[in-house]
Amino acid sequence: MFMNYRRTKSRLPKISECGAETIQMRSVIMQPTDTLKWDQITYRRRIETFGADDGPAIAAGPKGEVDAVCQPGELTDRGRETTLELGQRLRHLYVDQLKFMPKLIADSDMIYLRATPIPRALESVQQTFWGFYPPAARTASFLPPTILTRTPADETLYPNDGNCRRLAQLSRAFAQRTADRWNDTDDMKYLSKLVGKWMPDPDRGVAVDSKPRLSGIMDTVNSTLAHGPETKLPKEFYDPKGRKIIEKIGVEEWFSGYAESKEYRMLGIGALMGDIVTRMTGSVERNGNDGVVEIGGDDGRLGQGRGGEQNIKLALSGCHDTTLAGVLASLGAFNTDKWPPYTSHIAIELLRKKDWTNPESPDSPALKSSEGGNMGWFKSFFSTVKAASGSAPKPEGIARRAISELSEHERKRLQGYYVRVRYNDEVMTIPGCAEPGRHLDGDKSLCTLEAFKSIVDKYTPKNWKAACMTNLGESAFPKSDETAGY
């Protein structure tokens, strides 16, 4: 499950109303004792900036408030409210209706939690988890959940053009193509007439590559619409026709590359999609590749869940609008001109055919609870020096190997499993899964796991960092048809 809450990055005032969390912020501190002990310090944060004479001054929010204000990149009160509500909706679906997840938990080690380094992404996944499992749904001895993060250089939970040189070249090329297509059109003239007088350079007006960029204007419009009247821009910015034009062009600028270029898909979102498929096949094989080793283990160690969990049942990742649209576009399933709204989410669900028993699969059936089951790979792992040192085991089973590299025995293990993609609760159809034999009979949206993996394999990089340094300076556009979703 991937959720997004985007904050503006262009014309909105840098200080905006945030909430009471900035009055009661907490940090971990070391106690001055002979033994290593930790405590928390609660403090009130205020934001300092340059004053009128270039001296220090306290920054104020839109109502003149000096407390409870956000910096760029932090989740606003409205963002916390909507991500909390998302978690509550997910609980209603997966706990109350489907009874897939337990009502009460003593730890969260059957849930894979991850966020990007951007503060609002971590805050989003925290709020969503809180809505999914509020205090009343956790035991008194509930253990702190594990949330995985990466350094910016290793981050693949968003299109990381800041740390992937070739992706930066590709994104600039597709953005320039969009500018060349749209800057001299009647639609752009309409936008310039509508809001051009508020641009830093009114004579040039609005353009894809103006300052601010057209996508930056879109961010600002969407951000101000989500919040109170104090942040509102002049009414012309909310013109329905103008907003429709802006979003249509923004979607082309940012996401057309995924639909057209295998290399764009591979560098922009392929590493993440490869991780998702690895966790799916790991769930089928019950060999730890589903992420339980990363999440589980006592402090200082890796391993099974602290409550004995051997499998991951749910993954929640706090990411960004560019992640969501990138995932969908890479699958050929982002068939819209509309930018992902705030608190959008994607659910990628692994399903098993009812009453299906695959003789090629391990003894423990899919979605089996943590009691019992196959402990073989855990015993093997913990009998090694690697377990003592806390390093990860070498991947077993299918892992990231392409479908073409699998034995017939391994391919048969995937039979009876299906993948469904939902975007904001709407079921999506992947074009390559609509072909005969690649979906559940009677439902083209239920892609066979083998077909889904074969599609994703085509743009999963073998070595993402190495791929980021290849083809530098080459043309950004494919020489032949590389349409996504097949």
CSV table of C-alpha atoms in Angstrom, one decimal:
chain,number,residue,atom,x,y,z
A,1,MET,CA,0.0,0.0,0.0
A,2,PHE,CA,1.4,3.4,-1.0
A,3,MET,CA,0.1,6.7,0.2
A,4,ASN,CA,1.0,10.3,-0.7
A,5,TYR,CA,0.5,13.7,0.7
A,6,ARG,CA,2.1,16.4,-1.3
A,7,ARG,CA,3.0,19.9,-0.1
A,8,THR,CA,3.7,22.9,-2.3
A,9,LYS,CA,7.2,23.9,-3.3
A,10,SER,CA,6.7,27.1,-5.2
A,11,ARG,CA,4.6,30.2,-4.5
A,12,LEU,CA,2.8,29.4,-1.3
A,13,PRO,CA,4.2,31.2,1.7
A,14,LYS,CA,6.9,29.1,3.3
A,15,ILE,CA,5.3,29.3,6.7
A,16,SER,CA,1.8,27.8,7.1
A,17,GLU,CA,-0.4,26.6,9.9
A,18,CYS,CA,0.8,23.2,11.1
A,19,GLY,CA,-0.7,22.2,14.5
A,20,ALA,CA,-0.1,21.5,18.1
A,21,GLU,CA,2.7,19.0,17.4
A,22,THR,CA,5.1,21.9,17.0
A,23,ILE,CA,4.3,23.0,20.6
A,24,GLN,CA,4.9,19.5,21.9
A,25,MET,CA,7.7,18.3,19.8
A,26,ARG,CA,9.8,15.4,21.2
A,27,SER,CA,13.4,14.2,20.8
A,28,VAL,CA,15.3,11.3,22.3
A,29,ILE,CA,18.1,12.3,24.7
A,30,MET,CA,20.8,10.4,26.6
A,31,GLN,CA,20.5,10.4,30.4
A,32,PRO,CA,23.6,11.6,32.2
A,33,THR,CA,24.1,8.4,34.2
A,34,ASP,CA,26.7,5.7,34.6
A,35,THR,CA,24.5,3.3,32.6
A,36,LEU,CA,23.2,4.0,29.1
A,37,LYS,CA,19.6,5.3,29.5
A,38,TRP,CA,17.4,7.2,27.2
A,39,ASP,CA,14.6,9.6,27.8
A,40,GLN,CA,12.6,12.1,25.8
A,41,ILE,CA,12.7,15.9,25.9
A,42,THR,CA,9.5,17.8,25.0
A,43,TYR,CA,10.0,21.2,23.6
A,44,ARG,CA,8.2,24.1,21.8
A,45,ARG,CA,9.5,24.9,18.4
A,46,ARG,CA,9.5,28.4,16.8
A,47,ILE,CA,10.9,29.3,13.4
A,48,GLU,CA,13.4,32.1,13.0
A,49,THR,CA,13.9,34.0,9.8
A,50,PHE,CA,15.3,37.3,8.4
A,51,GLY,CA,13.7,40.5,9.6
A,52,ALA,CA,13.1,43.7,7.7
A,53,ASP,CA,16.7,45.0,8.5
A,54,ASP,CA,18.2,41.5,7.8
A,55,GLY,CA,18.3,40.8,11.5
A,56,PRO,CA,16.6,37.8,13.2
A,57,ALA,CA,12.8,37.7,13.5
A,58,ILE,CA,10.3,35.1,14.4
A,59,ALA,CA,8.4,33.8,11.4
A,60,ALA,CA,4.6,33.9,11.6
A,61,GLY,CA,1.8,31.9,10.0
A,62,PRO,CA,-1.0,33.3,7.8
A,63,LYS,CA,-3.0,34.4,10.9
A,64,GLY,CA,0.1,36.0,12.6
A,65,GLU,CA,0.6,33.0,14.9
A,66,VAL,CA,4.2,32.3,16.0
A,67,ASP,CA,3.5,28.8,17.3
A,68,ALA,CA,2.0,25.8,15.5
A,69,VAL,CA,3.5,26.6,12.1
A,70,CYS,CA,5.0,24.2,9.6
A,71,GLN,CA,8.1,24.4,7.5
A,72,PRO,CA,8.1,23.1,3.9
A,73,GLY,CA,8.1,19.4,3.7
A,74,GLU,CA,6.1,18.8,6.9
A,75,LEU,CA,2.6,17.5,7.1
A,76,THR,CA,-0.1,20.1,7.9
A,77,ASP,CA,-3.0,19.5,10.2
A,78,ARG,CA,-5.2,18.8,7.2
A,79,GLY,CA,-2.7,16.3,5.9
A,80,ARG,CA,-2.6,14.5,9.3
A,81,GLU,CA,-6.4,14.4,9.3
A,82,THR,CA,-6.7,12.8,5.9
A,83,THR,CA,-4.0,10.3,6.4
A,84,LEU,CA,-5.5,9.3,9.7
A,85,GLU,CA,-8.8,8.8,7.9
A,86,LEU,CA,-7.1,6.7,5.3
A,87,GLY,CA,-5.8,4.4,7.9
A,88,GLN,CA,-9.3,4.1,9.4
A,89,ARG,CA,-10.7,3.2,6.0
A,90,LEU,CA,-8.1,0.6,5.5
A,91,ARG,CA,-8.9,-0.9,8.9
A,92,HIS,CA,-12.5,-1.1,8.0
A,93,LEU,CA,-11.6,-3.0,4.8
A,94,TYR,CA,-8.9,-5.3,5.9
A,95,VAL,CA,-9.9,-5.9,9.5
A,96,ASP,CA,-13.7,-5.4,9.7
A,97,GLN,CA,-14.8,-6.5,6.3
A,98,LEU,CA,-12.2,-9.0,4.9
A,99,LYS,CA,-11.0,-10.1,8.3
A,100,PHE,CA,-7.5,-10.4,6.8
A,101,MET,CA,-5.7,-8.5,9.5
A,102,PRO,CA,-6.2,-9.1,13.2
A,103,LYS,CA,-8.3,-6.7,15.3
A,104,LEU,CA,-5.8,-6.5,18.2
A,105,ILE,CA,-2.0,-6.7,17.9
A,106,ALA,CA,0.8,-6.9,20.4
A,107,ASP,CA,3.4,-5.9,17.8
A,108,SER,CA,3.4,-4.8,14.2
A,109,ASP,CA,6.0,-7.2,12.8
A,110,MET,CA,3.6,-8.6,10.2
A,111,ILE,CA,3.4,-5.1,8.7
A,112,TYR,CA,6.2,-3.7,6.5
A,113,LEU,CA,6.4,0.0,7.1
A,114,ARG,CA,8.6,2.3,5.1
A,115,ALA,CA,8.9,6.0,4.3
A,116,THR,CA,11.1,8.3,2.2
A,117,PRO,CA,13.5,10.8,3.9
A,118,ILE,CA,10.9,13.6,3.3
A,119,PRO,CA,9.3,14.5,6.7
A,120,ARG,CA,5.8,14.4,5.4
A,121,ALA,CA,6.2,10.9,4.0
A,122,LEU,CA,7.2,9.5,7.4
A,123,GLU,CA,4.4,11.5,9.1
A,124,SER,CA,1.9,10.2,6.6
A,125,VAL,CA,2.8,6.5,7.2
A,126,GLN,CA,2.7,7.1,11.0
A,127,GLN,CA,-0.7,8.7,10.8
A,128,THR,CA,-2.0,6.0,8.5
A,129,PHE,CA,-0.7,3.3,10.8
A,130,TRP,CA,-2.3,5.1,13.8
A,131,GLY,CA,-5.6,5.1,12.0
A,132,PHE,CA,-5.2,1.4,11.1
A,133,TYR,CA,-4.2,0.3,14.5
A,134,PRO,CA,-5.3,3.0,17.1
A,135,PRO,CA,-4.3,2.6,20.8
A,136,ALA,CA,-7.5,0.6,21.5
A,137,ALA,CA,-6.4,-2.0,18.9
A,138,ARG,CA,-3.0,-2.5,20.5
A,139,THR,CA,-2.2,-4.4,23.7
A,140,ALA,CA,-0.7,-2.6,26.7
A,141,SER,CA,2.7,-4.2,26.0
A,142,PHE,CA,2.7,-3.2,22.3
A,143,LEU,CA,6.2,-2.9,21.0
A,144,PRO,CA,7.4,0.1,19.0
A,145,PRO,CA,6.8,-0.5,15.3
A,146,THR,CA,9.8,-0.8,12.9
A,147,ILE,CA,9.8,1.8,10.1
A,148,LEU,CA,12.3,1.4,7.4
A,149,THR,CA,14.0,4.4,5.7
A,150,ARG,CA,16.9,4.9,3.3
A,151,THR,CA,19.5,7.5,2.7
A,152,PRO,CA,18.7,9.8,-0.2
A,153,ALA,CA,21.4,8.2,-2.3
A,154,ASP,CA,19.7,4.8,-1.9
A,155,GLU,CA,16.1,5.9,-2.1
A,156,THR,CA,13.9,4.2,-4.7
A,157,LEU,CA,10.5,5.0,-3.1
A,158,TYR,CA,10.3,8.0,-5.4
A,159,PRO,CA,11.8,8.8,-8.8
A,160,ASN,CA,15.2,9.8,-7.5
A,161,ASP,CA,16.6,12.0,-10.3
A,162,GLY,CA,18.7,13.8,-7.7
A,163,ASN,CA,20.9,10.7,-7.3
A,164,CYS,CA,20.5,9.1,-10.7
A,165,ARG,CA,22.2,11.1,-13.4
A,166,ARG,CA,20.7,9.3,-16.3
A,167,LEU,CA,17.2,9.6,-14.9
A,168,ALA,CA,17.8,13.4,-14.5
A,169,GLN,CA,18.7,13.5,-18.2
A,170,LEU,CA,15.6,11.6,-19.2
A,171,SER,CA,13.3,13.7,-17.0
A,172,ARG,CA,14.7,17.0,-18.4
A,173,ALA,CA,14.3,15.7,-22.0
A,174,PHE,CA,10.7,14.8,-21.5
A,175,ALA,CA,10.0,18.0,-19.7
A,176,GLN,CA,11.6,20.0,-22.6
A,177,ARG,CA,9.5,18.1,-25.1
A,178,THR,CA,6.4,19.0,-23.1
A,179,ALA,CA,7.5,22.7,-23.1
A,180,ASP,CA,8.1,22.6,-26.9
A,181,ARG,CA,4.7,21.1,-27.5
A,182,TRP,CA,2.7,23.4,-25.2
A,183,ASN,CA,4.3,26.7,-24.8
A,184,ASP,CA,3.0,28.3,-27.9
A,185,THR,CA,-0.5,26.8,-27.9
A,186,ASP,CA,-3.9,28.4,-27.3
A,187,ASP,CA,-4.2,26.6,-24.0
A,188,MET,CA,-1.0,28.3,-22.7
A,189,LYS,CA,-2.2,31.7,-24.0
A,190,TYR,CA,-5.4,31.2,-22.1
A,191,LEU,CA,-3.4,30.5,-18.9
A,192,SER,CA,-1.2,33.5,-19.4
A,193,LYS,CA,-4.2,35.8,-19.9
A,194,LEU,CA,-5.8,34.3,-16.8
A,195,VAL,CA,-2.9,34.5,-14.3
A,196,GLY,CA,0.1,35.9,-16.2
A,197,LYS,CA,-0.1,39.2,-14.4
A,198,TRP,CA,0.9,37.6,-11.1
A,199,MET,CA,4.0,36.0,-12.6
A,200,PRO,CA,7.5,37.4,-11.9
A,201,ASP,CA,7.8,38.1,-15.6
A,202,PRO,CA,4.3,39.2,-16.8
A,203,ASP,CA,5.6,39.8,-20.3
A,204,ARG,CA,6.5,36.1,-20.7
A,205,GLY,CA,3.5,34.9,-18.8
A,206,VAL,CA,2.9,31.3,-18.0
A,207,ALA,CA,4.9,28.4,-19.6
A,208,VAL,CA,5.8,24.9,-18.9
A,209,ASP,CA,9.4,26.1,-18.1
A,210,SER,CA,8.5,29.5,-16.7
A,211,LYS,CA,9.6,30.6,-13.2
A,212,PRO,CA,7.8,29.3,-11.3
A,213,ARG,CA,7.2,26.3,-13.6
A,214,LEU,CA,3.7,25.4,-14.6
A,215,SER,CA,3.9,22.3,-12.4
A,216,GLY,CA,4.9,24.6,-9.5
A,217,ILE,CA,1.8,26.7,-10.0
A,218,MET,CA,-0.2,23.5,-10.0
A,219,ASP,CA,1.3,22.5,-6.6
A,220,THR,CA,0.5,25.9,-5.2
A,221,VAL,CA,-3.1,25.9,-6.4
A,222,ASN,CA,-3.7,22.4,-5.0
A,223,SER,CA,-2.1,23.2,-1.7
A,224,THR,CA,-4.1,26.3,-1.2
A,225,LEU,CA,-7.3,24.5,-2.1
A,226,ALA,CA,-6.7,21.9,0.6
A,227,HIS,CA,-6.3,24.5,3.3
A,228,GLY,CA,-8.1,27.6,4.7
A,229,PRO,CA,-8.9,30.9,3.1
A,230,GLU,CA,-5.8,32.5,4.6
A,231,THR,CA,-3.6,30.7,2.0
A,232,LYS,CA,-5.9,31.4,-1.0
A,233,LEU,CA,-4.6,32.9,-4.2
A,234,PRO,CA,-6.6,35.3,-6.5
A,235,LYS,CA,-9.7,33.5,-7.8
A,236,GLU,CA,-8.4,33.3,-11.3
A,237,PHE,CA,-6.0,30.5,-10.2
A,238,TYR,CA,-9.0,28.3,-9.4
A,239,ASP,CA,-10.7,28.7,-12.8
A,240,PRO,CA,-11.9,25.2,-13.7
A,241,LYS,CA,-10.8,25.3,-17.3
A,242,GLY,CA,-7.4,26.6,-16.3
A,243,ARG,CA,-6.9,23.9,-13.7
A,244,LYS,CA,-7.8,21.2,-16.2
A,245,ILE,CA,-5.2,22.5,-18.7
A,246,ILE,CA,-2.5,22.8,-16.0
A,247,GLU,CA,-3.1,19.2,-14.8
A,248,LYS,CA,-3.2,17.8,-18.3
A,249,ILE,CA,0.2,19.4,-19.2
A,250,GLY,CA,1.7,18.5,-15.8
A,251,VAL,CA,0.8,14.8,-16.2
A,252,GLU,CA,2.4,14.7,-19.6
A,253,GLU,CA,5.6,16.5,-18.4
A,254,TRP,CA,6.1,14.2,-15.4
A,255,PHE,CA,4.7,10.8,-16.4
A,256,SER,CA,4.7,10.4,-20.2
A,257,GLY,CA,8.3,9.0,-19.9
A,258,TYR,CA,7.0,6.0,-18.0
A,259,ALA,CA,4.4,5.2,-20.6
A,260,GLU,CA,6.9,5.5,-23.5
A,261,SER,CA,10.4,4.5,-22.4
A,262,LYS,CA,11.6,1.2,-20.8
A,263,GLU,CA,14.7,3.0,-19.6
A,264,TYR,CA,12.6,5.7,-17.9
A,265,ARG,CA,10.5,3.0,-16.2
A,266,MET,CA,13.6,1.1,-15.1
A,267,LEU,CA,15.4,4.1,-13.5
A,268,GLY,CA,12.3,6.0,-12.2
A,269,ILE,CA,10.3,3.2,-10.6
A,270,GLY,CA,11.8,-0.1,-11.6
A,271,ALA,CA,13.8,-0.8,-8.5
A,272,LEU,CA,10.7,-0.2,-6.3
A,273,MET,CA,8.6,-2.4,-8.5
A,274,GLY,CA,11.2,-5.1,-8.3
A,275,ASP,CA,11.1,-5.0,-4.5
A,276,ILE,CA,7.3,-5.3,-4.6
A,277,VAL,CA,7.4,-8.4,-6.8
A,278,THR,CA,10.2,-9.9,-4.6
A,279,ARG,CA,8.1,-9.5,-1.5
A,280,MET,CA,5.1,-11.1,-3.4
A,281,THR,CA,7.1,-14.2,-4.5
A,282,GLY,CA,8.7,-14.3,-1.0
A,283,SER,CA,5.2,-14.4,0.5
A,284,VAL,CA,4.4,-17.3,-1.8
A,285,GLU,CA,7.6,-19.2,-1.1
A,286,ARG,CA,7.6,-18.4,2.6
A,287,ASN,CA,11.4,-17.8,2.6
A,288,GLY,CA,11.8,-14.5,4.3
A,289,ASN,CA,12.0,-12.4,1.1
A,290,ASP,CA,8.6,-10.8,1.9
A,291,GLY,CA,10.4,-8.3,4.3
A,292,VAL,CA,9.9,-10.0,7.6
A,293,VAL,CA,13.7,-10.3,8.2
A,294,GLU,CA,14.1,-6.6,7.8
A,295,ILE,CA,11.1,-5.8,10.1
A,296,GLY,CA,11.5,-8.5,12.7
A,297,GLY,CA,14.2,-9.4,15.3
A,298,ASP,CA,14.9,-8.1,18.7
A,299,ASP,CA,16.9,-4.9,19.1
A,300,GLY,CA,20.2,-5.3,17.4
A,301,ARG,CA,19.3,-8.4,15.5
A,302,LEU,CA,17.4,-9.4,12.4
A,303,GLY,CA,14.9,-12.2,12.1
A,304,GLN,CA,11.3,-13.4,12.6
A,305,GLY,CA,8.8,-11.1,14.2
A,306,ARG,CA,9.0,-10.3,17.9
A,307,GLY,CA,5.7,-12.1,18.4
A,308,GLY,CA,6.8,-15.1,16.4
A,309,GLU,CA,5.6,-13.7,13.0
A,310,GLN,CA,7.2,-15.5,10.1
A,311,ASN,CA,5.4,-13.6,7.3
A,312,ILE,CA,4.5,-10.1,6.2
A,313,LYS,CA,0.8,-9.7,5.6
A,314,LEU,CA,0.7,-6.0,4.8
A,315,ALA,CA,3.0,-3.2,3.6
A,316,LEU,CA,2.5,0.5,4.1
A,317,SER,CA,4.8,3.0,2.5
A,318,GLY,CA,4.7,6.8,2.8
A,319,CYS,CA,5.7,8.2,-0.6
A,320,HIS,CA,4.7,10.9,-3.1
A,321,ASP,CA,2.4,11.7,-6.0
A,322,THR,CA,5.2,11.0,-8.4
A,323,THR,CA,5.6,7.5,-6.9
A,324,LEU,CA,1.9,6.7,-7.3
A,325,ALA,CA,1.6,7.9,-10.9
A,326,GLY,CA,5.0,6.4,-11.8
A,327,VAL,CA,3.9,3.0,-10.6
A,328,LEU,CA,0.6,3.1,-12.5
A,329,ALA,CA,2.1,4.6,-15.6
A,330,SER,CA,4.9,1.9,-15.6
A,331,LEU,CA,2.1,-0.7,-15.7
A,332,GLY,CA,0.2,1.1,-18.4
A,333,ALA,CA,-2.6,1.8,-16.0
A,334,PHE,CA,-2.4,5.6,-15.6
A,335,ASN,CA,-5.0,6.6,-18.2
A,336,THR,CA,-6.0,10.0,-16.9
A,337,ASP,CA,-5.1,13.7,-17.3
A,338,LYS,CA,-5.7,14.4,-13.6
A,339,TRP,CA,-2.9,14.8,-11.1
A,340,PRO,CA,-3.1,12.4,-8.1
A,341,PRO,CA,-5.1,14.2,-5.4
A,342,TYR,CA,-3.8,14.6,-1.9
A,343,THR,CA,-3.7,11.5,0.3
A,344,SER,CA,-4.1,9.3,-2.8
A,345,HIS,CA,-3.1,5.7,-2.4
A,346,ILE,CA,-2.4,2.6,-4.4
A,347,ALA,CA,-3.2,-0.9,-3.1
A,348,ILE,CA,-1.3,-3.8,-4.8
A,349,GLU,CA,-2.9,-6.9,-3.5
A,350,LEU,CA,-1.7,-10.5,-3.8
A,351,LEU,CA,-4.6,-12.9,-3.9
A,352,ARG,CA,-4.9,-16.6,-3.9
A,353,LYS,CA,-7.6,-18.6,-5.8
A,354,LYS,CA,-10.1,-19.9,-3.3
A,355,ASP,CA,-9.5,-23.5,-2.2
A,356,TRP,CA,-6.4,-23.6,-4.4
A,357,THR,CA,-3.7,-26.0,-3.2
A,358,ASN,CA,-0.4,-25.8,-5.2
A,359,PRO,CA,1.6,-28.9,-4.8
A,360,GLU,CA,4.7,-27.0,-5.8
A,361,SER,CA,4.4,-24.5,-2.9
A,362,PRO,CA,5.8,-25.0,0.6
A,363,ASP,CA,3.6,-26.8,3.2
A,364,SER,CA,2.4,-23.6,4.9
A,365,PRO,CA,-0.4,-22.1,2.8
A,366,ALA,CA,-0.6,-18.5,1.7
A,367,LEU,CA,-2.0,-16.0,4.3
A,368,LYS,CA,-1.6,-18.6,7.1
A,369,SER,CA,-1.2,-17.1,10.5
A,370,SER,CA,2.1,-17.0,12.3
A,371,GLU,CA,1.3,-20.1,14.4
A,372,GLY,CA,3.1,-23.2,13.2
A,373,GLY,CA,4.3,-23.1,9.6
A,374,ASN,CA,7.6,-23.7,8.0
A,375,MET,CA,10.5,-22.7,10.2
A,376,GLY,CA,13.2,-24.3,8.0
A,377,TRP,CA,14.6,-21.1,6.6
A,378,PHE,CA,14.6,-19.3,10.0
A,379,LYS,CA,16.5,-22.2,11.6
A,380,SER,CA,19.0,-22.2,8.8
A,381,PHE,CA,19.4,-18.4,9.0
A,382,PHE,CA,19.9,-18.2,12.8
A,383,SER,CA,22.4,-21.1,12.9
A,384,THR,CA,24.8,-18.9,10.9
A,385,VAL,CA,27.4,-16.3,11.9
A,386,LYS,CA,25.4,-13.8,9.9
A,387,ALA,CA,22.5,-13.9,12.4
A,388,ALA,CA,24.9,-13.1,15.2
A,389,SER,CA,26.4,-10.2,13.3
A,390,GLY,CA,23.0,-8.9,12.3
A,391,SER,CA,23.7,-8.9,8.6
A,392,ALA,CA,21.0,-10.0,6.1
A,393,PRO,CA,21.0,-13.5,4.6
A,394,LYS,CA,21.7,-14.0,0.9
A,395,PRO,CA,18.3,-14.1,-0.9
A,396,GLU,CA,16.9,-17.5,-1.4
A,397,GLY,CA,14.3,-18.8,-3.9
A,398,ILE,CA,13.0,-16.6,-6.7
A,399,ALA,CA,13.9,-13.2,-5.2
A,400,ARG,CA,14.7,-10.8,-8.0
A,401,ARG,CA,15.4,-13.3,-10.7
A,402,ALA,CA,13.5,-12.7,-13.9
A,403,ILE,CA,10.6,-15.1,-14.9
A,404,SER,CA,12.7,-16.3,-17.9
A,405,GLU,CA,15.4,-17.5,-15.4
A,406,LEU,CA,13.1,-19.6,-13.3
A,407,SER,CA,12.9,-23.4,-13.5
A,408,GLU,CA,9.6,-25.0,-14.4
A,409,HIS,CA,9.3,-26.0,-10.7
A,410,GLU,CA,9.7,-22.4,-9.6
A,411,ARG,CA,7.2,-21.1,-12.1
A,412,LYS,CA,4.6,-23.6,-11.0
A,413,ARG,CA,4.9,-22.2,-7.5
A,414,LEU,CA,3.4,-19.0,-8.7
A,415,GLN,CA,0.2,-20.7,-10.0
A,416,GLY,CA,-3.0,-19.9,-8.3
A,417,TYR,CA,-1.9,-16.4,-7.3
A,418,TYR,CA,-3.2,-13.2,-8.7
A,419,VAL,CA,-2.4,-9.5,-8.4
A,420,ARG,CA,-4.9,-6.7,-8.3
A,421,VAL,CA,-4.1,-3.0,-8.4
A,422,ARG,CA,-6.4,-0.4,-6.9
A,423,TYR,CA,-5.9,3.4,-7.2
A,424,ASN,CA,-8.0,5.4,-4.7
A,425,ASP,CA,-10.3,2.4,-4.4
A,426,GLU,CA,-10.8,2.1,-8.2
A,427,VAL,CA,-9.7,-1.3,-9.7
A,428,MET,CA,-7.2,-0.8,-12.5
A,429,THR,CA,-6.6,-3.0,-15.5
A,430,ILE,CA,-3.0,-3.7,-16.8
A,431,PRO,CA,-3.1,-4.0,-20.6
A,432,GLY,CA,-0.7,-7.0,-20.7
A,433,CYS,CA,-2.8,-8.8,-18.2
A,434,ALA,CA,-5.9,-8.6,-20.3
A,435,GLU,CA,-4.5,-11.1,-22.8
A,436,PRO,CA,-5.9,-14.7,-22.7
A,437,GLY,CA,-4.3,-16.9,-20.1
A,438,ARG,CA,-2.8,-14.0,-18.1
A,439,HIS,CA,-5.7,-13.2,-15.8
A,440,LEU,CA,-8.4,-15.0,-13.8
A,441,ASP,CA,-11.2,-16.2,-16.1
A,442,GLY,CA,-13.9,-13.6,-16.2
A,443,ASP,CA,-11.9,-10.8,-14.5
A,444,LYS,CA,-9.2,-9.0,-16.5
A,445,SER,CA,-8.2,-6.9,-13.5
A,446,LEU,CA,-6.9,-10.0,-11.7
A,447,CYS,CA,-3.5,-10.5,-13.3
A,448,THR,CA,-1.8,-13.8,-12.7
A,449,LEU,CA,1.3,-13.4,-10.5
A,450,GLU,CA,3.4,-14.9,-13.3
A,451,ALA,CA,2.1,-12.4,-15.8
A,452,PHE,CA,2.5,-9.5,-13.4
A,453,LYS,CA,6.0,-10.5,-12.6
A,454,SER,CA,6.9,-10.9,-16.3
A,455,ILE,CA,5.7,-7.3,-17.0
A,456,VAL,CA,7.7,-5.8,-14.1
A,457,ASP,CA,10.8,-7.9,-14.8
A,458,LYS,CA,11.2,-6.1,-18.1
A,459,TYR,CA,12.0,-2.9,-16.3
A,460,THR,CA,13.5,-4.1,-13.0
A,461,PRO,CA,17.2,-3.0,-13.0
A,462,LYS,CA,19.9,-5.6,-12.2
A,463,ASN,CA,21.9,-2.8,-10.6
A,464,TRP,CA,20.1,0.5,-10.3
A,465,LYS,CA,23.1,2.6,-9.4
A,466,ALA,CA,25.1,1.2,-12.3
A,467,ALA,CA,22.2,1.8,-14.7
A,468,CYS,CA,22.0,5.4,-13.5
A,469,MET,CA,25.5,5.9,-14.9
A,470,THR,CA,24.9,4.3,-18.3
A,471,ASN,CA,23.8,5.9,-21.6
A,472,LEU,CA,24.8,9.4,-20.3
A,473,GLY,CA,24.4,11.9,-23.1
A,474,GLU,CA,22.5,9.4,-25.4
A,475,SER,CA,19.1,10.2,-26.7
A,476,ALA,CA,16.3,10.1,-24.1
A,477,PHE,CA,13.7,8.8,-26.5
A,478,PRO,CA,13.4,5.1,-27.5
A,479,LYS,CA,14.0,4.2,-31.1
A,480,SER,CA,11.2,1.7,-31.2
A,481,ASP,CA,7.8,1.1,-29.5
A,482,GLU,CA,8.3,0.5,-25.7
A,483,THR,CA,4.7,1.0,-24.6
A,484,ALA,CA,4.2,0.3,-20.9
A,485,GLY,CA,2.1,-2.5,-19.5
A,486,TYR,CA,3.2,-5.5,-21.6
